[in-house]
Amino acid sequence: MRIDLHTHSNVSDGTETPAAVMAAAKAAGLDVVALTDHDSTAGWAEAAAAAEELGLGLVRGAEVSARSQGITTHLLSYLHDPAHEPLARMMRQVTAARWERAEAMTSRLAADFPITWEAVAARAGAGRPVGRPHIADELIAQGVVVDREQAFQRLLHPSGPYYVRYWSVEAETAVELIREAGGVPVFAHPGATARQRVVSDEAIARLVRAGLAGLEVRHRDNPPEQRARLAALAERHGLIQTGSSDYHGAGKPNRLGENLTSQAALAQIAARGRLPLVGGGPWAS
Ligand code: AMP
Ligand code: ZN
Ligand code: FE
Ligand code: FE
């Protein structure tokens, strides 16, 4: 069984529609895929219809933006009730904060490069969770950089002069809200050293006490020594271990199915989540 529990559509910063992500997952030979757009569940209905049509298992999810020890922290929420108002409100608030931040970054960039806020905002789409990848795509369109990778390295990096932080909740709060909404919270790429410092063992232990269910151990941004550390932490705390691609369509080199999650881990997630899996098949029982 091939299971990939972390993908993005153009509802957030992927390049393909939710239905196209489902079709790509089927073509990549996946049996089950999760759609986990940043701070949004707006792609769920379209993805579910496509998954049913394709006979593909779908885990409805989101990647919630939070912070821990001052470090940007992403929490995958699986199978939560999208109508649970406290979690939905928090995702709306972080989306609003993302809009302020993207406008601030664009205005800093506009002093040195041909870029306008109108163009960046149009790339994200009104009400959608805008991110640095949308700014990157406009910089590519204007010929400033050749691809998203170059945009992040040269202009959008947190250590650079154009970077602006955005408001988000503490990760413990996010974990609690996800659990209240019936979701299964999994810490996304916790060992991603390339971006910044990593969250400490002690802070992860606090997240476990708040209700964290799992760690995304196998992810291309977790280097080997981090994967070993995370697997040991998961053992110690009895956490689910997942592996995923973090597919963004053409927006990142990450390929669907490049890291996989076991059927046993998926069964634990399905057993704990409030919503059922979509798409039928043996995994949905
Ligand atoms: P933001 O959430 O707005 O701070 O932007 C972070 C998003 O950009 C994440 O979804 C990453 O997957 C994506 N990202 C980070 N680095 C890169 C890169 N080098 N190339 C393409 N996308 C990236
Ligand atoms: Zn992303
Ligand atoms: Fe992430
Ligand atoms: Fe992601």
Coordinates of C-alpha atoms and ligand atoms in Angstrom, one line a residue:
M1 CA 0.0 0.0 0.0
R2 CA 1.4 3.4 -1.0
I3 CA 0.3 6.2 1.3
D4 CA 1.5 9.8 1.1
L5 CA 0.1 12.1 3.8
H6 CA 1.2 15.6 2.8
T7 CA 0.4 17.5 -0.4
H8 CA -0.6 21.0 -1.5
S9 CA -3.0 22.3 -4.2
N10 CA -3.5 25.7 -5.6
V11 CA -5.9 26.4 -2.7
S12 CA -2.6 27.3 -0.9
D13 CA 0.8 27.3 -2.6
G14 CA 0.7 24.2 -4.8
T15 CA 0.4 24.7 -8.6
E16 CA -2.4 22.2 -9.4
T17 CA -6.1 22.2 -8.6
P18 CA -7.2 19.7 -5.8
A19 CA -8.7 17.4 -8.5
A20 CA -5.4 17.5 -10.5
V21 CA -3.5 16.6 -7.3
M22 CA -5.8 13.6 -6.9
A23 CA -5.2 12.6 -10.5
A24 CA -1.4 13.0 -10.1
A25 CA -1.6 10.8 -6.9
K26 CA -3.4 8.1 -8.9
A27 CA -0.9 8.3 -11.7
A28 CA 2.0 8.1 -9.2
G29 CA 0.6 4.7 -8.0
L30 CA -0.6 6.0 -4.6
D31 CA -3.4 4.1 -2.9
V32 CA -4.1 6.9 -0.3
V33 CA -3.1 10.5 -0.3
A34 CA -3.8 13.4 2.1
L35 CA -4.5 16.9 0.9
T36 CA -3.0 19.3 3.4
D37 CA -3.2 22.8 2.1
H38 CA -1.8 25.6 4.4
D39 CA -4.4 26.9 6.8
S40 CA -7.4 25.9 4.7
T41 CA -9.9 23.1 4.0
A42 CA -11.3 24.9 0.9
G43 CA -10.0 22.1 -1.4
W44 CA -11.6 19.2 0.4
A45 CA -14.9 19.0 -1.5
E46 CA -13.2 19.0 -4.9
A47 CA -10.5 16.6 -3.8
A48 CA -13.1 14.2 -2.3
A49 CA -15.2 14.1 -5.5
A50 CA -12.1 13.4 -7.6
A51 CA -10.8 10.7 -5.2
E52 CA -14.2 8.9 -5.3
E53 CA -14.1 9.0 -9.0
L54 CA -10.6 7.7 -9.2
G55 CA -11.0 5.0 -6.5
L56 CA -8.3 6.7 -4.5
G57 CA -8.2 6.9 -0.7
L58 CA -8.2 10.5 0.6
V59 CA -7.3 11.8 4.0
R60 CA -8.7 15.3 4.4
G61 CA -6.2 17.4 6.2
A62 CA -4.6 20.9 6.6
E63 CA -1.1 22.2 7.5
V64 CA -1.6 24.7 10.3
S65 CA 0.9 27.5 10.7
A66 CA 2.1 27.9 14.3
R67 CA 5.3 28.7 16.2
S68 CA 7.3 27.0 19.0
Q69 CA 10.4 28.5 20.6
G70 CA 10.0 31.4 18.1
I71 CA 10.4 28.9 15.3
T72 CA 7.8 28.6 12.5
T73 CA 6.2 25.3 13.1
H74 CA 3.8 23.4 10.8
L75 CA 1.2 21.0 12.3
L76 CA -0.6 18.7 10.0
S77 CA -4.2 18.2 11.1
Y78 CA -5.9 15.1 9.8
L79 CA -9.6 14.3 9.7
H80 CA -10.8 17.2 11.9
D81 CA -14.3 18.7 11.8
P82 CA -14.0 21.7 9.5
A83 CA -17.0 23.3 11.2
H84 CA -15.3 23.4 14.6
E85 CA -15.3 27.2 15.0
P86 CA -12.3 27.8 17.2
L87 CA -9.9 25.9 14.8
A88 CA -11.6 27.4 11.7
R89 CA -11.3 30.9 13.3
M90 CA -7.7 30.4 14.1
M91 CA -7.0 29.4 10.4
R92 CA -8.9 32.5 9.2
Q93 CA -6.8 34.7 11.6
V94 CA -3.5 33.2 10.3
T95 CA -4.7 33.6 6.7
A96 CA -5.4 37.3 7.5
A97 CA -1.9 37.6 9.0
R98 CA -0.4 35.9 6.0
W99 CA -2.1 38.6 3.8
E100 CA -0.6 41.5 5.8
R101 CA 2.8 39.9 5.8
A102 CA 2.8 39.1 2.0
E103 CA 1.8 42.7 1.3
A104 CA 4.6 44.0 3.6
M105 CA 7.2 41.7 2.0
T106 CA 6.0 42.7 -1.5
S107 CA 6.2 46.4 -0.6
R108 CA 9.8 45.9 0.6
L109 CA 10.6 44.0 -2.7
A110 CA 8.9 46.7 -4.8
A111 CA 11.5 49.2 -3.7
D112 CA 14.2 47.2 -5.6
F113 CA 12.3 45.0 -8.1
P114 CA 9.4 45.2 -10.6
I115 CA 6.7 43.6 -8.5
T116 CA 3.2 44.9 -7.4
W117 CA 0.9 43.8 -4.6
E118 CA -2.0 43.5 -7.0
A119 CA -0.2 40.9 -9.0
V120 CA 0.9 38.8 -6.0
A121 CA -2.6 39.0 -4.5
A122 CA -4.1 37.8 -7.7
R123 CA -1.8 34.8 -7.7
A124 CA -3.0 33.7 -4.3
G125 CA -6.7 34.5 -4.9
A126 CA -8.9 36.3 -2.5
G127 CA -9.3 34.7 0.9
R128 CA -6.8 32.0 0.1
P129 CA -3.7 31.5 2.3
V130 CA -1.1 33.5 0.5
G131 CA 2.6 32.6 0.9
R132 CA 6.1 33.4 -0.2
P133 CA 5.7 30.9 -3.1
H134 CA 3.1 33.4 -4.6
I135 CA 5.6 36.2 -4.3
A136 CA 8.3 33.9 -5.9
D137 CA 6.0 33.2 -8.8
E138 CA 5.5 36.9 -9.5
L139 CA 9.3 37.4 -9.3
I140 CA 9.7 34.6 -11.9
A141 CA 7.1 36.2 -14.1
Q142 CA 8.9 39.5 -14.0
G143 CA 12.3 37.8 -14.9
V144 CA 13.9 38.6 -11.5
V145 CA 14.6 35.0 -10.7
V146 CA 14.4 31.7 -12.7
D147 CA 12.5 29.5 -10.2
R148 CA 11.0 29.3 -6.7
E149 CA 14.2 27.8 -5.3
Q150 CA 16.3 30.8 -6.5
A151 CA 13.6 33.2 -5.2
F152 CA 13.8 31.6 -1.7
Q153 CA 17.6 31.5 -1.7
R154 CA 18.2 35.1 -2.9
L155 CA 15.2 37.2 -1.9
L156 CA 12.7 35.4 0.4
H157 CA 15.0 33.8 2.9
P158 CA 14.2 34.6 6.6
S159 CA 17.8 36.0 7.0
G160 CA 17.3 38.4 4.1
P161 CA 16.2 42.1 4.2
Y162 CA 12.8 41.4 2.5
Y163 CA 11.5 38.8 5.0
V164 CA 8.7 39.7 7.3
R165 CA 7.3 37.4 10.0
Y166 CA 3.5 36.8 10.5
W167 CA 1.4 36.3 13.5
S168 CA 0.6 32.7 14.4
V169 CA -0.4 30.8 17.6
E170 CA 1.8 28.8 19.8
A171 CA 2.1 25.2 18.6
E172 CA 0.7 23.9 21.9
T173 CA -2.5 26.0 21.3
A174 CA -2.7 24.7 17.7
V175 CA -2.4 21.1 18.9
E176 CA -5.1 21.6 21.5
L177 CA -7.5 23.2 18.9
I178 CA -6.8 20.4 16.4
R179 CA -7.7 17.8 19.1
E180 CA -10.8 19.7 20.2
A181 CA -11.9 19.7 16.5
G182 CA -11.4 15.9 16.4
G183 CA -8.3 16.1 14.3
V184 CA -5.1 14.1 14.6
P185 CA -2.1 16.5 15.0
V186 CA 1.2 15.5 13.4
F187 CA 4.3 17.7 13.6
A188 CA 5.4 18.4 9.9
H189 CA 9.1 18.1 9.0
P190 CA 10.3 18.7 12.6
G191 CA 13.9 18.3 11.7
A192 CA 14.0 20.7 8.8
T193 CA 17.4 22.3 9.5
A194 CA 17.9 24.0 6.2
R195 CA 15.3 26.6 7.0
Q196 CA 16.2 27.4 10.6
R197 CA 16.8 26.0 14.1
V198 CA 14.8 22.9 15.1
V199 CA 12.3 22.6 17.9
S200 CA 13.9 21.0 20.9
D201 CA 13.1 17.6 22.4
E202 CA 11.7 19.3 25.5
A203 CA 9.4 21.5 23.4
I204 CA 8.2 18.4 21.5
A205 CA 7.5 16.7 24.9
R206 CA 5.3 19.6 25.8
L207 CA 3.4 19.2 22.5
V208 CA 2.9 15.6 23.3
R209 CA 1.4 16.6 26.7
A210 CA -0.9 19.0 24.7
G211 CA -2.1 16.1 22.6
L212 CA 0.4 15.7 19.7
A213 CA -0.2 12.4 18.0
G214 CA 2.7 12.0 15.6
L215 CA 5.9 13.1 13.9
E216 CA 6.6 13.4 10.2
V217 CA 9.8 11.5 10.4
R218 CA 10.4 10.7 6.7
H219 CA 10.4 14.1 4.8
R220 CA 13.1 15.3 2.4
D221 CA 13.9 18.3 4.7
N222 CA 14.7 16.1 7.7
P223 CA 18.4 15.0 7.3
P224 CA 19.4 11.5 8.3
E225 CA 20.6 12.4 11.8
Q226 CA 17.3 14.3 12.4
R227 CA 15.3 11.2 11.2
A228 CA 17.1 9.1 13.7
R229 CA 16.4 11.6 16.5
L230 CA 12.8 11.9 15.6
A231 CA 12.2 8.1 15.3
A232 CA 13.8 7.8 18.8
L233 CA 11.5 10.6 20.2
A234 CA 8.5 8.9 18.6
E235 CA 9.4 5.6 20.2
R236 CA 9.9 7.3 23.6
H237 CA 6.5 9.1 23.5
G238 CA 4.5 6.5 21.7
L239 CA 3.9 8.7 18.7
I240 CA 2.7 7.7 15.2
Q241 CA 5.6 8.1 12.6
T242 CA 4.7 9.2 9.1
G243 CA 6.5 9.8 5.8
S244 CA 5.3 12.1 3.1
S245 CA 6.3 14.1 0.0
D246 CA 5.0 17.6 0.7
Y247 CA 4.2 17.7 -3.0
H248 CA 3.5 21.3 -4.4
G249 CA 3.0 20.4 -8.1
A250 CA 5.6 22.2 -10.2
G251 CA 6.4 24.5 -7.3
K252 CA 8.9 22.2 -5.7
P253 CA 11.0 19.3 -6.7
N254 CA 9.2 17.0 -4.2
R255 CA 7.7 14.0 -6.1
L256 CA 4.5 12.2 -4.9
G257 CA 5.3 9.1 -3.0
E258 CA 9.0 9.9 -2.5
N259 CA 8.3 9.2 1.2
L260 CA 5.6 6.9 2.4
T261 CA 3.5 6.2 5.5
S262 CA 2.8 2.6 6.7
Q263 CA -0.7 1.2 6.7
A264 CA -0.5 0.7 10.4
A265 CA 0.3 4.3 11.0
L266 CA -2.6 5.3 8.7
A267 CA -4.9 3.0 10.6
Q268 CA -4.0 4.8 13.9
I269 CA -4.7 8.1 12.3
A270 CA -8.1 6.9 10.9
A271 CA -9.0 5.4 14.3
R272 CA -8.4 8.7 16.0
G273 CA -9.9 11.2 13.5
R274 CA -13.4 12.5 13.7
L275 CA -14.0 12.3 9.9
P276 CA -13.8 9.1 7.9
L277 CA -11.4 8.5 5.0
V278 CA -12.9 9.2 1.6
G279 CA -12.8 6.8 -1.3
G280 CA -13.7 3.4 0.0
G281 CA -11.3 0.4 -0.2
P282 CA -9.8 -1.7 2.6
W283 CA -8.0 1.4 4.2
A284 CA -11.3 3.2 4.9
S285 CA -12.7 0.6 7.3
Ligands
AMP1 P1 5.5 30.8 3.9 O1 4.5 29.8 4.5 O2 4.7 31.9 3.2 O3 6.5 31.3 4.8 O4 6.2 30.0 2.8 C1 6.7 28.8 3.0 C2 6.3 27.8 1.9 O5 7.2 27.9 0.9 C3 6.3 26.4 2.4 O6 5.1 25.8 1.9 C4 7.4 25.7 1.6 O7 7.0 24.5 1.1 C5 7.7 26.7 0.5 N1 9.1 26.7 0.2 C6 10.1 26.9 1.1 N2 11.3 26.9 0.5 C7 11.0 26.7 -0.8 C8 11.9 26.6 -1.9 N3 13.2 26.7 -1.8 N4 11.3 26.4 -3.1 C9 10.0 26.3 -3.2 N5 9.1 26.4 -2.2 C10 9.6 26.6 -1.0
ZN2 ZN 3.7 25.2 1.0
FE3 FE 5.4 22.9 5.9
FE4 FE 3.7 21.5 3.4

